[in-house]
PDB file of C-alpha atoms in Angstrom:
ATOM      1  CA  UNK A  17     -20.281  -3.194  10.429  1.00 78.00           C
ATOM      2  CA  UNK A  18     -19.720  -2.465   6.742  1.00 87.00           C
ATOM      3  CA  UNK A  19     -19.216  -5.533   4.542  1.00 88.00           C
ATOM      4  CA  UNK A  20     -17.636  -5.494   1.103  1.00 90.00           C
ATOM      5  CA  UNK A  21     -19.039  -7.512  -1.796  1.00 89.00           C
ATOM      6  CA  UNK A  22     -16.673 -10.449  -1.316  1.00 91.00           C
ATOM      7  CA  UNK A  23     -17.485 -10.491   2.423  1.00 89.00           C
ATOM      8  CA  UNK A  24     -21.182 -11.362   1.927  1.00 90.00           C
ATOM      9  CA  UNK A  25     -20.793 -14.872   3.466  1.00 90.00           C
ATOM     10  CA  UNK A  26     -19.501 -13.174   6.629  1.00 90.00           C
ATOM     11  CA  UNK A  27     -22.405 -10.735   6.661  1.00 89.00           C
ATOM     12  CA  UNK A  28     -24.935 -13.599   6.680  1.00 90.00           C
ATOM     13  CA  UNK A  29     -23.134 -15.344   9.532  1.00 90.00           C
ATOM     14  CA  UNK A  30     -23.042 -12.144  11.581  1.00 89.00           C
ATOM     15  CA  UNK A  31     -26.772 -11.647  11.009  1.00 89.00           C
ATOM     16  CA  UNK A  32     -27.414 -15.176  12.287  1.00 88.00           C
ATOM     17  CA  UNK A  33     -25.172 -14.552  15.279  1.00 87.00           C
ATOM     18  CA  UNK A  34     -27.058 -11.392  16.249  1.00 87.00           C
ATOM     19  CA  UNK A  35     -30.394 -13.203  16.063  1.00 86.00           C
ATOM     20  CA  UNK A  36     -29.127 -16.076  18.207  1.00 84.00           C
ATOM     21  CA  UNK A  37     -27.705 -13.630  20.762  1.00 83.00           C
ATOM     22  CA  UNK A  38     -31.072 -11.846  20.926  1.00 80.00           C
ATOM     23  CA  UNK A  39     -32.787 -15.163  21.699  1.00 78.00           C
ATOM     24  CA  UNK A  40     -30.158 -16.001  24.308  1.00 75.00           C
ATOM     25  CA  UNK A  41     -30.597 -12.656  26.062  1.00 77.00           C
ATOM     26  CA  UNK A  42     -34.233 -13.550  26.824  1.00 72.00           C
ATOM     27  CA  UNK A  43     -32.924 -16.247  29.160  1.00 67.00           C
ATOM     28  CA  UNK A  44     -35.524 -18.822  28.164  1.00 67.00           C
ATOM     29  CA  UNK A  45     -33.205 -20.976  26.046  1.00 73.00           C
ATOM     30  CA  UNK A  46     -29.458 -21.474  26.519  1.00 78.00           C
ATOM     31  CA  UNK A  47     -27.943 -20.548  23.144  1.00 80.00           C
ATOM     32  CA  UNK A  48     -24.273 -20.551  24.171  1.00 83.00           C
ATOM     33  CA  UNK A  49     -23.404 -23.685  22.181  1.00 87.00           C
ATOM     34  CA  UNK A  50     -24.952 -22.205  19.038  1.00 87.00           C
ATOM     35  CA  UNK A  51     -23.158 -18.901  19.620  1.00 86.00           C
ATOM     36  CA  UNK A  52     -19.823 -20.684  19.982  1.00 86.00           C
ATOM     37  CA  UNK A  53     -20.479 -22.665  16.798  1.00 90.00           C
ATOM     38  CA  UNK A  54     -21.333 -19.539  14.793  1.00 90.00           C
ATOM     39  CA  UNK A  55     -18.291 -17.663  16.108  1.00 87.00           C
ATOM     40  CA  UNK A  56     -16.128 -20.585  15.045  1.00 90.00           C
ATOM     41  CA  UNK A  57     -17.688 -20.566  11.575  1.00 91.00           C
ATOM     42  CA  UNK A  58     -17.091 -16.809  11.329  1.00 89.00           C
ATOM     43  CA  UNK A  59     -13.398 -17.257  12.140  1.00 89.00           C
ATOM     44  CA  UNK A  60     -13.008 -20.046   9.602  1.00 90.00           C
ATOM     45  CA  UNK A  61     -14.926 -18.169   6.901  1.00 89.00           C
ATOM     46  CA  UNK A  62     -12.835 -15.063   7.478  1.00 88.00           C
ATOM     47  CA  UNK A  63      -9.687 -17.176   7.271  1.00 88.00           C
ATOM     48  CA  UNK A  64     -10.841 -18.736   3.991  1.00 89.00           C
ATOM     49  CA  UNK A  65     -11.797 -15.391   2.435  1.00 90.00           C
ATOM     50  CA  UNK A  66      -8.612 -13.553   3.392  1.00 90.00           C
ATOM     51  CA  UNK A  67      -6.156 -16.335   2.576  1.00 87.00           C
ATOM     52  CA  UNK A  68      -6.309 -15.660  -1.166  1.00 87.00           C
ATOM     53  CA  UNK A  69      -7.374 -12.100  -1.954  1.00 93.00           C
ATOM     54  CA  UNK A  70      -7.177 -10.722  -5.490  1.00 94.00           C
ATOM     55  CA  UNK A  71      -5.613  -7.380  -6.343  1.00 95.00           C
ATOM     56  CA  UNK A  72      -9.031  -5.763  -6.730  1.00 96.00           C
ATOM     57  CA  UNK A  73     -10.202  -7.089  -3.365  1.00 95.00           C
ATOM     58  CA  UNK A  74      -7.160  -5.531  -1.697  1.00 96.00           C
ATOM     59  CA  UNK A  75      -7.970  -2.254  -3.434  1.00 96.00           C
ATOM     60  CA  UNK A  76     -11.478  -2.474  -1.954  1.00 95.00           C
ATOM     61  CA  UNK A  77     -10.059  -3.136   1.512  1.00 95.00           C
ATOM     62  CA  UNK A  78      -7.704  -0.162   1.227  1.00 96.00           C
ATOM     63  CA  UNK A  79     -10.788   2.027   0.673  1.00 95.00           C
ATOM     64  CA  UNK A  80     -12.927   0.521   3.415  1.00 94.00           C
ATOM     65  CA  UNK A  81     -14.906   3.370   5.043  1.00 92.00           C
ATOM     66  CA  UNK A  82     -13.973   2.167   8.534  1.00 94.00           C
ATOM     67  CA  UNK A  83     -10.262   1.864   7.798  1.00 96.00           C
ATOM     68  CA  UNK A  84      -8.055   3.989  10.098  1.00 97.00           C
ATOM     69  CA  UNK A  85      -6.510   7.121   8.613  1.00 97.00           C
ATOM     70  CA  UNK A  86      -3.436   9.215   9.398  1.00 98.00           C
ATOM     71  CA  UNK A  87      -4.850  11.220  12.311  1.00 97.00           C
ATOM     72  CA  UNK A  88      -6.029   8.020  14.022  1.00 97.00           C
ATOM     73  CA  UNK A  89      -2.538   6.524  13.801  1.00 98.00           C
ATOM     74  CA  UNK A  90      -0.979   9.740  15.072  1.00 98.00           C
ATOM     75  CA  UNK A  91      -3.377   9.808  18.033  1.00 97.00           C
ATOM     76  CA  UNK A  92      -2.635   6.176  18.855  1.00 97.00           C
ATOM     77  CA  UNK A  93       1.141   6.296  18.352  1.00 97.00           C
ATOM     78  CA  UNK A  94       2.066   9.682  19.806  1.00 96.00           C
ATOM     79  CA  UNK A  95       1.590  10.725  23.403  1.00 90.00           C
ATOM     80  CA  UNK A  96       2.103  14.327  22.321  1.00 94.00           C
ATOM     81  CA  UNK A  97       1.448  15.808  18.885  1.00 97.00           C
ATOM     82  CA  UNK A  98       1.337  19.414  17.722  1.00 98.00           C
ATOM     83  CA  UNK A  99      -0.167  19.915  14.271  1.00 98.00           C
ATOM     84  CA  UNK A 100       1.375  22.635  12.121  1.00 98.00           C
ATOM     85  CA  UNK A 101      -0.422  24.382   9.285  1.00 98.00           C
ATOM     86  CA  UNK A 102       0.261  26.234   6.061  1.00 96.00           C
ATOM     87  CA  UNK A 103       2.910  26.236   3.343  1.00 96.00           C
ATOM     88  CA  UNK A 104       3.895  29.919   3.847  1.00 95.00           C
ATOM     89  CA  UNK A 105       3.129  30.545   0.156  1.00 94.00           C
ATOM     90  CA  UNK A 106      -0.579  30.096  -0.450  1.00 96.00           C
ATOM     91  CA  UNK A 107      -2.561  28.435   2.325  1.00 95.00           C
ATOM     92  CA  UNK A 108      -3.235  25.334   4.402  1.00 97.00           C
ATOM     93  CA  UNK A 109      -4.225  22.155   2.566  1.00 97.00           C
ATOM     94  CA  UNK A 110      -6.542  20.053   4.724  1.00 97.00           C
ATOM     95  CA  UNK A 111      -5.819  16.910   2.664  1.00 98.00           C
ATOM     96  CA  UNK A 112      -2.306  16.779   4.148  1.00 98.00           C
ATOM     97  CA  UNK A 113      -1.729  16.896   7.889  1.00 98.00           C
ATOM     98  CA  UNK A 114       1.583  17.195   9.641  1.00 98.00           C
ATOM     99  CA  UNK A 115       3.346  18.244  12.791  1.00 98.00           C
ATOM    100  CA  UNK A 116       5.742  17.314  15.574  1.00 98.00           C
ATOM    101  CA  UNK A 117       5.091  14.254  17.711  1.00 97.00           C
ATOM    102  CA  UNK A 118       6.723  12.145  20.388  1.00 96.00           C
ATOM    103  CA  UNK A 119       7.163   8.452  19.560  1.00 96.00           C
ATOM    104  CA  UNK A 120       8.020   6.907  22.939  1.00 94.00           C
ATOM    105  CA  UNK A 121      10.366   9.787  23.695  1.00 93.00           C
ATOM    106  CA  UNK A 122      11.735  10.105  20.149  1.00 95.00           C
ATOM    107  CA  UNK A 123      10.746  13.441  18.610  1.00 97.00           C
ATOM    108  CA  UNK A 124       9.613  12.981  15.006  1.00 98.00           C
ATOM    109  CA  UNK A 125       7.914  14.969  12.281  1.00 98.00           C
ATOM    110  CA  UNK A 126       4.877  13.120  10.932  1.00 98.00           C
ATOM    111  CA  UNK A 127       3.136  13.995   7.682  1.00 98.00           C
ATOM    112  CA  UNK A 128       0.350  12.166   5.902  1.00 98.00           C
ATOM    113  CA  UNK A 129      -2.792  12.254   3.798  1.00 98.00           C
ATOM    114  CA  UNK A 130      -6.119  12.526   5.610  1.00 97.00           C
ATOM    115  CA  UNK A 131      -9.363  11.488   3.883  1.00 96.00           C
ATOM    116  CA  UNK A 132     -12.018  12.193   6.519  1.00 91.00           C
ATOM    117  CA  UNK A 133     -14.268   9.849   8.473  1.00 90.00           C
ATOM    118  CA  UNK A 134     -17.681  10.980   7.178  1.00 92.00           C
ATOM    119  CA  UNK A 135     -19.156  12.756   4.174  1.00 93.00           C
ATOM    120  CA  UNK A 136     -18.698  16.258   5.571  1.00 96.00           C
ATOM    121  CA  UNK A 137     -15.113  15.608   6.639  1.00 95.00           C
ATOM    122  CA  UNK A 138     -14.268  13.925   3.344  1.00 95.00           C
ATOM    123  CA  UNK A 139     -15.324  17.062   1.521  1.00 96.00           C
ATOM    124  CA  UNK A 140     -13.342  19.169   4.012  1.00 97.00           C
ATOM    125  CA  UNK A 141     -10.263  16.976   3.429  1.00 97.00           C
ATOM    126  CA  UNK A 142     -10.863  16.859  -0.345  1.00 96.00           C
ATOM    127  CA  UNK A 143     -10.962  13.046  -0.111  1.00 95.00           C
ATOM    128  CA  UNK A 144      -7.238  12.972   0.632  1.00 96.00           C
ATOM    129  CA  UNK A 145      -6.319  14.565  -2.704  1.00 97.00           C
ATOM    130  CA  UNK A 146      -3.666  17.183  -2.027  1.00 97.00           C
ATOM    131  CA  UNK A 147      -3.203  20.503  -3.787  1.00 97.00           C
ATOM    132  CA  UNK A 148       0.278  21.993  -4.370  1.00 98.00           C
ATOM    133  CA  UNK A 149       0.127  23.775  -1.009  1.00 98.00           C
ATOM    134  CA  UNK A 150      -0.230  20.378   0.670  1.00 98.00           C
ATOM    135  CA  UNK A 151       3.049  19.159  -0.785  1.00 98.00           C
ATOM    136  CA  UNK A 152       4.714  22.479  -0.023  1.00 98.00           C
ATOM    137  CA  UNK A 153       3.481  22.247   3.569  1.00 98.00           C
ATOM    138  CA  UNK A 154       4.922  18.746   3.784  1.00 98.00           C
ATOM    139  CA  UNK A 155       8.252  19.989   2.419  1.00 98.00           C
ATOM    140  CA  UNK A 156       8.307  22.895   4.877  1.00 98.00           C
ATOM    141  CA  UNK A 157       7.885  20.424   7.745  1.00 98.00           C
ATOM    142  CA  UNK A 158      10.549  18.094   6.354  1.00 98.00           C
ATOM    143  CA  UNK A 159      13.039  20.952   6.083  1.00 98.00           C
ATOM    144  CA  UNK A 160      12.202  21.913   9.660  1.00 98.00           C
ATOM    145  CA  UNK A 161      12.867  18.309  10.692  1.00 98.00           C
ATOM    146  CA  UNK A 162      16.243  18.497   8.947  1.00 98.00           C
ATOM    147  CA  UNK A 163      17.082  21.723  10.765  1.00 98.00           C
ATOM    148  CA  UNK A 164      16.485  20.138  14.176  1.00 98.00           C
ATOM    149  CA  UNK A 165      17.579  16.582  13.384  1.00 97.00           C
ATOM    150  CA  UNK A 166      14.158  14.943  13.727  1.00 98.00           C
ATOM    151  CA  UNK A 167      13.343  11.764  11.753  1.00 98.00           C
ATOM    152  CA  UNK A 168      10.452  12.076   9.271  1.00 98.00           C
ATOM    153  CA  UNK A 169       7.512   9.654   9.127  1.00 98.00           C
ATOM    154  CA  UNK A 170       5.248   9.795   6.072  1.00 98.00           C
ATOM    155  CA  UNK A 171       1.844   8.053   6.021  1.00 98.00           C
ATOM    156  CA  UNK A 172       0.477   7.622   2.495  1.00 98.00           C
ATOM    157  CA  UNK A 173      -3.222   7.242   1.713  1.00 98.00           C
ATOM    158  CA  UNK A 174      -4.483   9.072  -1.366  1.00 97.00           C
ATOM    159  CA  UNK A 175      -6.356   8.327  -4.597  1.00 95.00           C
ATOM    160  CA  UNK A 176      -3.985  10.809  -6.241  1.00 95.00           C
ATOM    161  CA  UNK A 177      -2.999  14.461  -6.247  1.00 96.00           C
ATOM    162  CA  UNK A 178      -5.919  16.799  -6.911  1.00 96.00           C
ATOM    163  CA  UNK A 179      -6.296  17.130 -10.723  1.00 94.00           C
ATOM    164  CA  UNK A 180      -8.306  20.379 -10.780  1.00 95.00           C
ATOM    165  CA  UNK A 181      -7.327  23.318 -12.966  1.00 97.00           C
ATOM    166  CA  UNK A 182      -6.610  25.504  -9.919  1.00 96.00           C
ATOM    167  CA  UNK A 183      -4.080  22.941  -8.691  1.00 97.00           C
ATOM    168  CA  UNK A 184      -2.351  23.004 -12.062  1.00 96.00           C
ATOM    169  CA  UNK A 185      -2.342  26.807 -12.021  1.00 96.00           C
ATOM    170  CA  UNK A 186      -0.553  26.764  -8.668  1.00 96.00           C
ATOM    171  CA  UNK A 187       2.103  24.311  -9.869  1.00 96.00           C
ATOM    172  CA  UNK A 188       1.006  20.805  -8.908  1.00 97.00           C
ATOM    173  CA  UNK A 189       3.656  19.017 -10.958  1.00 96.00           C
ATOM    174  CA  UNK A 190       6.445  21.317  -9.794  1.00 97.00           C
ATOM    175  CA  UNK A 191       5.463  20.892  -6.138  1.00 98.00           C
ATOM    176  CA  UNK A 192       5.629  17.088  -6.378  1.00 98.00           C
ATOM    177  CA  UNK A 193       8.898  17.181  -8.346  1.00 97.00           C
ATOM    178  CA  UNK A 194      10.429  19.590  -5.832  1.00 98.00           C
ATOM    179  CA  UNK A 195       9.516  17.238  -2.980  1.00 98.00           C
ATOM    180  CA  UNK A 196      11.228  14.320  -4.713  1.00 97.00           C
ATOM    181  CA  UNK A 197      14.350  16.407  -5.308  1.00 97.00           C
ATOM    182  CA  UNK A 198      14.509  17.589  -1.693  1.00 98.00           C
ATOM    183  CA  UNK A 199      13.554  14.274  -0.065  1.00 98.00           C
ATOM    184  CA  UNK A 200      16.304  12.460  -1.964  1.00 97.00           C
ATOM    185  CA  UNK A 201      18.868  14.693  -0.220  1.00 97.00           C
ATOM    186  CA  UNK A 202      17.205  15.275   3.162  1.00 98.00           C
ATOM    187  CA  UNK A 203      19.782  14.721   5.894  1.00 98.00           C
ATOM    188  CA  UNK A 204      17.501  12.995   8.395  1.00 98.00           C
ATOM    189  CA  UNK A 205      15.906   9.520   8.267  1.00 98.00           C
ATOM    190  CA  UNK A 206      12.693   9.222   6.236  1.00 98.00           C
ATOM    191  CA  UNK A 207      10.378   6.263   6.827  1.00 98.00           C
ATOM    192  CA  UNK A 208       7.277   5.963   4.640  1.00 98.00           C
ATOM    193  CA  UNK A 209       4.252   3.729   5.125  1.00 98.00           C
ATOM    194  CA  UNK A 210       1.396   3.151   2.682  1.00 98.00           C
ATOM    195  CA  UNK A 211      -1.590   2.814   5.022  1.00 98.00           C
ATOM    196  CA  UNK A 212      -4.323   2.799   2.371  1.00 97.00           C
ATOM    197  CA  UNK A 213      -4.221   3.917  -1.233  1.00 97.00           C
ATOM    198  CA  UNK A 214      -0.947   4.848  -2.880  1.00 96.00           C
ATOM    199  CA  UNK A 215      -1.865   6.363  -6.211  1.00 94.00           C
ATOM    200  CA  UNK A 216       0.395   8.096  -8.692  1.00 90.00           C
ATOM    201  CA  UNK A 217       2.321  11.300  -7.964  1.00 93.00           C
ATOM    202  CA  UNK A 218      -0.052  12.039  -5.120  1.00 95.00           C
ATOM    203  CA  UNK A 219       1.575   9.200  -3.196  1.00 97.00           C
ATOM    204  CA  UNK A 220       5.192   9.522  -4.302  1.00 96.00           C
ATOM    205  CA  UNK A 221       5.067  13.264  -3.532  1.00 97.00           C
ATOM    206  CA  UNK A 222       5.610  12.354   0.143  1.00 98.00           C
ATOM    207  CA  UNK A 223       6.736   8.777  -0.453  1.00 97.00           C
ATOM    208  CA  UNK A 224      10.468   8.869  -1.161  1.00 97.00           C
ATOM    209  CA  UNK A 225      12.328   7.472   1.831  1.00 97.00           C
ATOM    210  CA  UNK A 226      15.118   5.364   3.278  1.00 98.00           C
ATOM    211  CA  UNK A 227      12.648   2.657   4.251  1.00 98.00           C
ATOM    212  CA  UNK A 228       9.245   2.225   2.616  1.00 98.00           C
ATOM    213  CA  UNK A 229       6.663  -0.163   4.029  1.00 98.00           C
ATOM    214  CA  UNK A 230       3.154  -1.125   2.968  1.00 98.00           C
ATOM    215  CA  UNK A 231       0.349  -2.454   5.096  1.00 98.00           C
ATOM    216  CA  UNK A 232      -0.806  -5.849   3.883  1.00 96.00           C
ATOM    217  CA  UNK A 233      -4.093  -4.736   2.311  1.00 97.00           C
ATOM    218  CA  UNK A 234      -2.946  -1.607   0.499  1.00 97.00           C
ATOM    219  CA  UNK A 235      -1.931  -0.797  -3.060  1.00 97.00           C
ATOM    220  CA  UNK A 236       0.691   1.339  -4.779  1.00 97.00           C
ATOM    221  CA  UNK A 237       0.533   2.183  -8.473  1.00 96.00           C
ATOM    222  CA  UNK A 238       0.929   4.898 -11.073  1.00 94.00           C
ATOM    223  CA  UNK A 239      -2.829   4.725 -11.759  1.00 94.00           C
ATOM    224  CA  UNK A 240      -5.980   3.368 -10.139  1.00 94.00           C
ATOM    225  CA  UNK A 241      -7.597   0.222 -11.605  1.00 96.00           C
ATOM    226  CA  UNK A 242     -10.711   2.200 -12.595  1.00 95.00           C
ATOM    227  CA  UNK A 243      -8.721   4.841 -14.484  1.00 94.00           C
ATOM    228  CA  UNK A 244      -6.582   2.187 -16.145  1.00 95.00           C
ATOM    229  CA  UNK A 245      -9.735   0.336 -17.232  1.00 96.00           C
ATOM    230  CA  UNK A 246     -11.218   3.576 -18.577  1.00 95.00           C
ATOM    231  CA  UNK A 247      -8.135   4.265 -20.697  1.00 95.00           C
ATOM    232  CA  UNK A 248      -7.677   0.761 -22.076  1.00 95.00           C
ATOM    233  CA  UNK A 249     -11.300  -0.374 -22.439  1.00 95.00           C
ATOM    234  CA  UNK A 250     -13.183   2.950 -22.186  1.00 94.00           C
ATOM    235  CA  UNK A 251     -15.190   1.494 -19.313  1.00 94.00           C
ATOM    236  CA  UNK A 252     -14.800   0.807 -15.575  1.00 91.00           C
ATOM    237  CA  UNK A 253     -16.142  -2.715 -16.115  1.00 93.00           C
ATOM    238  CA  UNK A 254     -12.643  -4.176 -16.431  1.00 96.00           C
ATOM    239  CA  UNK A 255     -11.252  -2.763 -13.188  1.00 95.00           C
ATOM    240  CA  UNK A 256     -10.649  -6.231 -11.711  1.00 95.00           C
ATOM    241  CA  UNK A 257      -8.620  -7.229 -14.763  1.00 96.00           C
ATOM    242  CA  UNK A 258      -6.724  -3.930 -14.619  1.00 96.00           C
ATOM    243  CA  UNK A 259      -5.913  -4.435 -10.921  1.00 96.00           C
ATOM    244  CA  UNK A 260      -4.320  -7.807 -11.678  1.00 95.00           C
ATOM    245  CA  UNK A 261      -2.387  -6.439 -14.661  1.00 96.00           C
ATOM    246  CA  UNK A 262      -1.046  -3.439 -12.720  1.00 96.00           C
ATOM    247  CA  UNK A 263       0.628  -5.678 -10.088  1.00 96.00           C
ATOM    248  CA  UNK A 264      -0.187  -3.145  -7.392  1.00 96.00           C
ATOM    249  CA  UNK A 265      -0.345  -5.231  -4.201  1.00 97.00           C
ATOM    250  CA  UNK A 266       2.171  -5.128  -1.372  1.00 97.00           C
ATOM    251  CA  UNK A 267       3.538  -8.512  -2.439  1.00 96.00           C
ATOM    252  CA  UNK A 268       4.074  -7.231  -5.972  1.00 96.00           C
ATOM    253  CA  UNK A 269       5.790  -4.056  -4.780  1.00 96.00           C
ATOM    254  CA  UNK A 270       8.067  -6.018  -2.464  1.00 95.00           C
ATOM    255  CA  UNK A 271       8.976  -8.334  -5.334  1.00 93.00           C
ATOM    256  CA  UNK A 272       9.843  -5.376  -7.560  1.00 93.00           C
ATOM    257  CA  UNK A 273      12.044  -3.859  -4.855  1.00 93.00           C
ATOM    258  CA  UNK A 274       9.913  -0.710  -4.696  1.00 94.00           C
ATOM    259  CA  UNK A 275       9.033  -1.224  -1.028  1.00 96.00           C
ATOM    260  CA  UNK A 276      11.186  -2.753   1.675  1.00 97.00           C
ATOM    261  CA  UNK A 277       8.648  -4.297   4.023  1.00 97.00           C
ATOM    262  CA  UNK A 278       5.082  -5.597   4.265  1.00 98.00           C
ATOM    263  CA  UNK A 279       3.345  -4.952   7.581  1.00 98.00           C
ATOM    264  CA  UNK A 280       0.819  -7.660   8.401  1.00 96.00           C
ATOM    265  CA  UNK A 281      -2.713  -6.515   9.242  1.00 96.00           C
ATOM    266  CA  UNK A 282      -5.152  -8.111  11.685  1.00 93.00           C
ATOM    267  CA  UNK A 283      -7.256 -10.768   9.996  1.00 88.00           C
ATOM    268  CA  UNK A 284     -10.071  -9.088   8.127  1.00 88.00           C
ATOM    269  CA  UNK A 285      -8.124  -5.864   7.613  1.00 92.00           C
ATOM    270  CA  UNK A 286      -6.874  -2.941   9.687  1.00 96.00           C
ATOM    271  CA  UNK A 287     -10.437  -1.718  10.314  1.00 94.00           C
ATOM    272  CA  UNK A 288     -11.254  -4.876  12.295  1.00 91.00           C
ATOM    273  CA  UNK A 289      -8.675  -4.081  14.991  1.00 94.00           C
ATOM    274  CA  UNK A 290      -7.432  -0.504  14.457  1.00 96.00           C
ATOM    275  CA  UNK A 291      -5.724  -0.171  17.849  1.00 97.00           C
ATOM    276  CA  UNK A 292      -3.816  -3.395  17.259  1.00 97.00           C
ATOM    277  CA  UNK A 293      -2.848  -2.173  13.792  1.00 98.00           C
ATOM    278  CA  UNK A 294      -1.569   1.108  15.243  1.00 98.00           C
ATOM    279  CA  UNK A 295       0.614  -0.757  17.760  1.00 97.00           C
ATOM    280  CA  UNK A 296       2.072  -2.929  15.010  1.00 98.00           C
ATOM    281  CA  UNK A 297       2.763   0.051  12.747  1.00 98.00           C
ATOM    282  CA  UNK A 298       4.371   1.997  15.581  1.00 98.00           C
ATOM    283  CA  UNK A 299       6.673  -0.914  16.400  1.00 97.00           C
ATOM    284  CA  UNK A 300       7.800  -1.242  12.775  1.00 98.00           C
ATOM    285  CA  UNK A 301       8.316   2.509  12.363  1.00 98.00           C
ATOM    286  CA  UNK A 302      10.506   2.664  15.474  1.00 97.00           C
ATOM    287  CA  UNK A 303      12.498  -0.348  14.294  1.00 98.00           C
ATOM    288  CA  UNK A 304      13.088   1.202  10.869  1.00 98.00           C
ATOM    289  CA  UNK A 305      14.141   4.573  12.302  1.00 98.00           C
ATOM    290  CA  UNK A 306      16.597   2.921  14.700  1.00 98.00           C
ATOM    291  CA  UNK A 307      18.209   0.957  11.858  1.00 98.00           C
ATOM    292  CA  UNK A 308      18.635   4.065   9.697  1.00 98.00           C
ATOM    293  CA  UNK A 309      20.093   6.090  12.581  1.00 97.00           C
ATOM    294  CA  UNK A 310      22.966   3.628  12.865  1.00 97.00           C
ATOM    295  CA  UNK A 311      24.356   4.992   9.587  1.00 97.00           C
ATOM    296  CA  UNK A 312      26.265   8.213   9.138  1.00 97.00           C
ATOM    297  CA  UNK A 313      24.287  11.011   7.515  1.00 97.00           C
ATOM    298  CA  UNK A 314      26.343  10.898   4.315  1.00 98.00           C
ATOM    299  CA  UNK A 315      25.978   7.136   4.053  1.00 98.00           C
ATOM    300  CA  UNK A 316      22.238   7.380   4.687  1.00 98.00           C
ATOM    301  CA  UNK A 317      21.732   9.870   1.838  1.00 98.00           C
ATOM    302  CA  UNK A 318      23.957   7.875  -0.509  1.00 98.00           C
ATOM    303  CA  UNK A 319      22.075   4.651   0.245  1.00 97.00           C
ATOM    304  CA  UNK A 320      18.729   6.396  -0.278  1.00 98.00           C
ATOM    305  CA  UNK A 321      19.723   7.661  -3.707  1.00 96.00           C
ATOM    306  CA  UNK A 322      21.182   4.272  -4.676  1.00 96.00           C
ATOM    307  CA  UNK A 323      17.948   2.586  -3.594  1.00 95.00           C
ATOM    308  CA  UNK A 324      15.935   4.531  -6.157  1.00 95.00           C
ATOM    309  CA  UNK A 325      18.579   4.320  -8.867  1.00 93.00           C
ATOM    310  CA  UNK A 326      18.367   0.513  -8.651  1.00 91.00           C
ATOM    311  CA  UNK A 327      14.584   0.363  -9.127  1.00 90.00           C
ATOM    312  CA  UNK A 328      13.590  -0.896 -12.566  1.00 83.00           C
ATOM    313  CA  UNK A 329      15.581  -2.285 -15.459  1.00 77.00           C
ATOM    314  CA  UNK A 330      16.904  -0.579 -18.547  1.00 75.00           C
ATOM    315  CA  UNK A 331      16.937  -2.632 -21.741  1.00 76.00           C
ATOM    316  CA  UNK A 332      18.526  -1.675 -25.045  1.00 75.00           C
ATOM    317  CA  UNK A 333      17.126  -2.750 -28.381  1.00 68.00           C
ATOM    318  CA  UNK A 334      19.604  -4.814 -30.414  1.00 61.00           C
TER     319      UNK A 334
END
């Protein structure tokens, strides 16, 4: 198990539990009472820690190395899934995956960021930072979904769009802007879920939808706390302060009207019970799609545009 800095009390209890279990396995001394006591303390400590997390602690949880990513959710939610590749312009971006899946008999197009589960795969997936061809691949799949009447599911988990010079040369900003333009008018339901990090244009590039949900321990912001700290204080040392100031948690986003729903995670985070998290996410995605499908297509598109027009407030200086 990987423990974050604020989970150190849990780490010590787990170490004690393992030692007691080792003694109990010898069969000389009955340690069951001690095991039960330690397991109870672990549950209570976990409850205490996770009952009042700060913004920075939720950012840390969203980046947990054992947290489930897009391909895990697809595998758990879809009995059948066919991945499709390439943008038909430049190439295939491994940071964005997508294809056609079956969600309990409902055919859907699923797209999402993929970070990779180990060092080699993270490099292969470019740490979930998409190039322009990734967004163009996503758009190609969304237009295909529109052609056949399939709902679109978007799973967001990225530290941002790739900022390299080659990405800029191939039109990074235009690719993201084009996706926003097309997604606003797409004539099939779009349900988006932030499953990890939701940073900047890299997230919104596949994040405009009829219904947007965030998992409990995720974040959504125009900039990461570290980058914000670097700009304001020229140091990463103030990242905790920046995270609080940015108001980037799911609760904040729900309060601002930017997202429509918060999906509760298992206690301790999605990585503690990934299969359970996948079942919960699947249930909420199906529920959201069914609600959107009750509308006419014209009404659905009109409501989607109105949803984004209403976000934010315009003030005029007197």
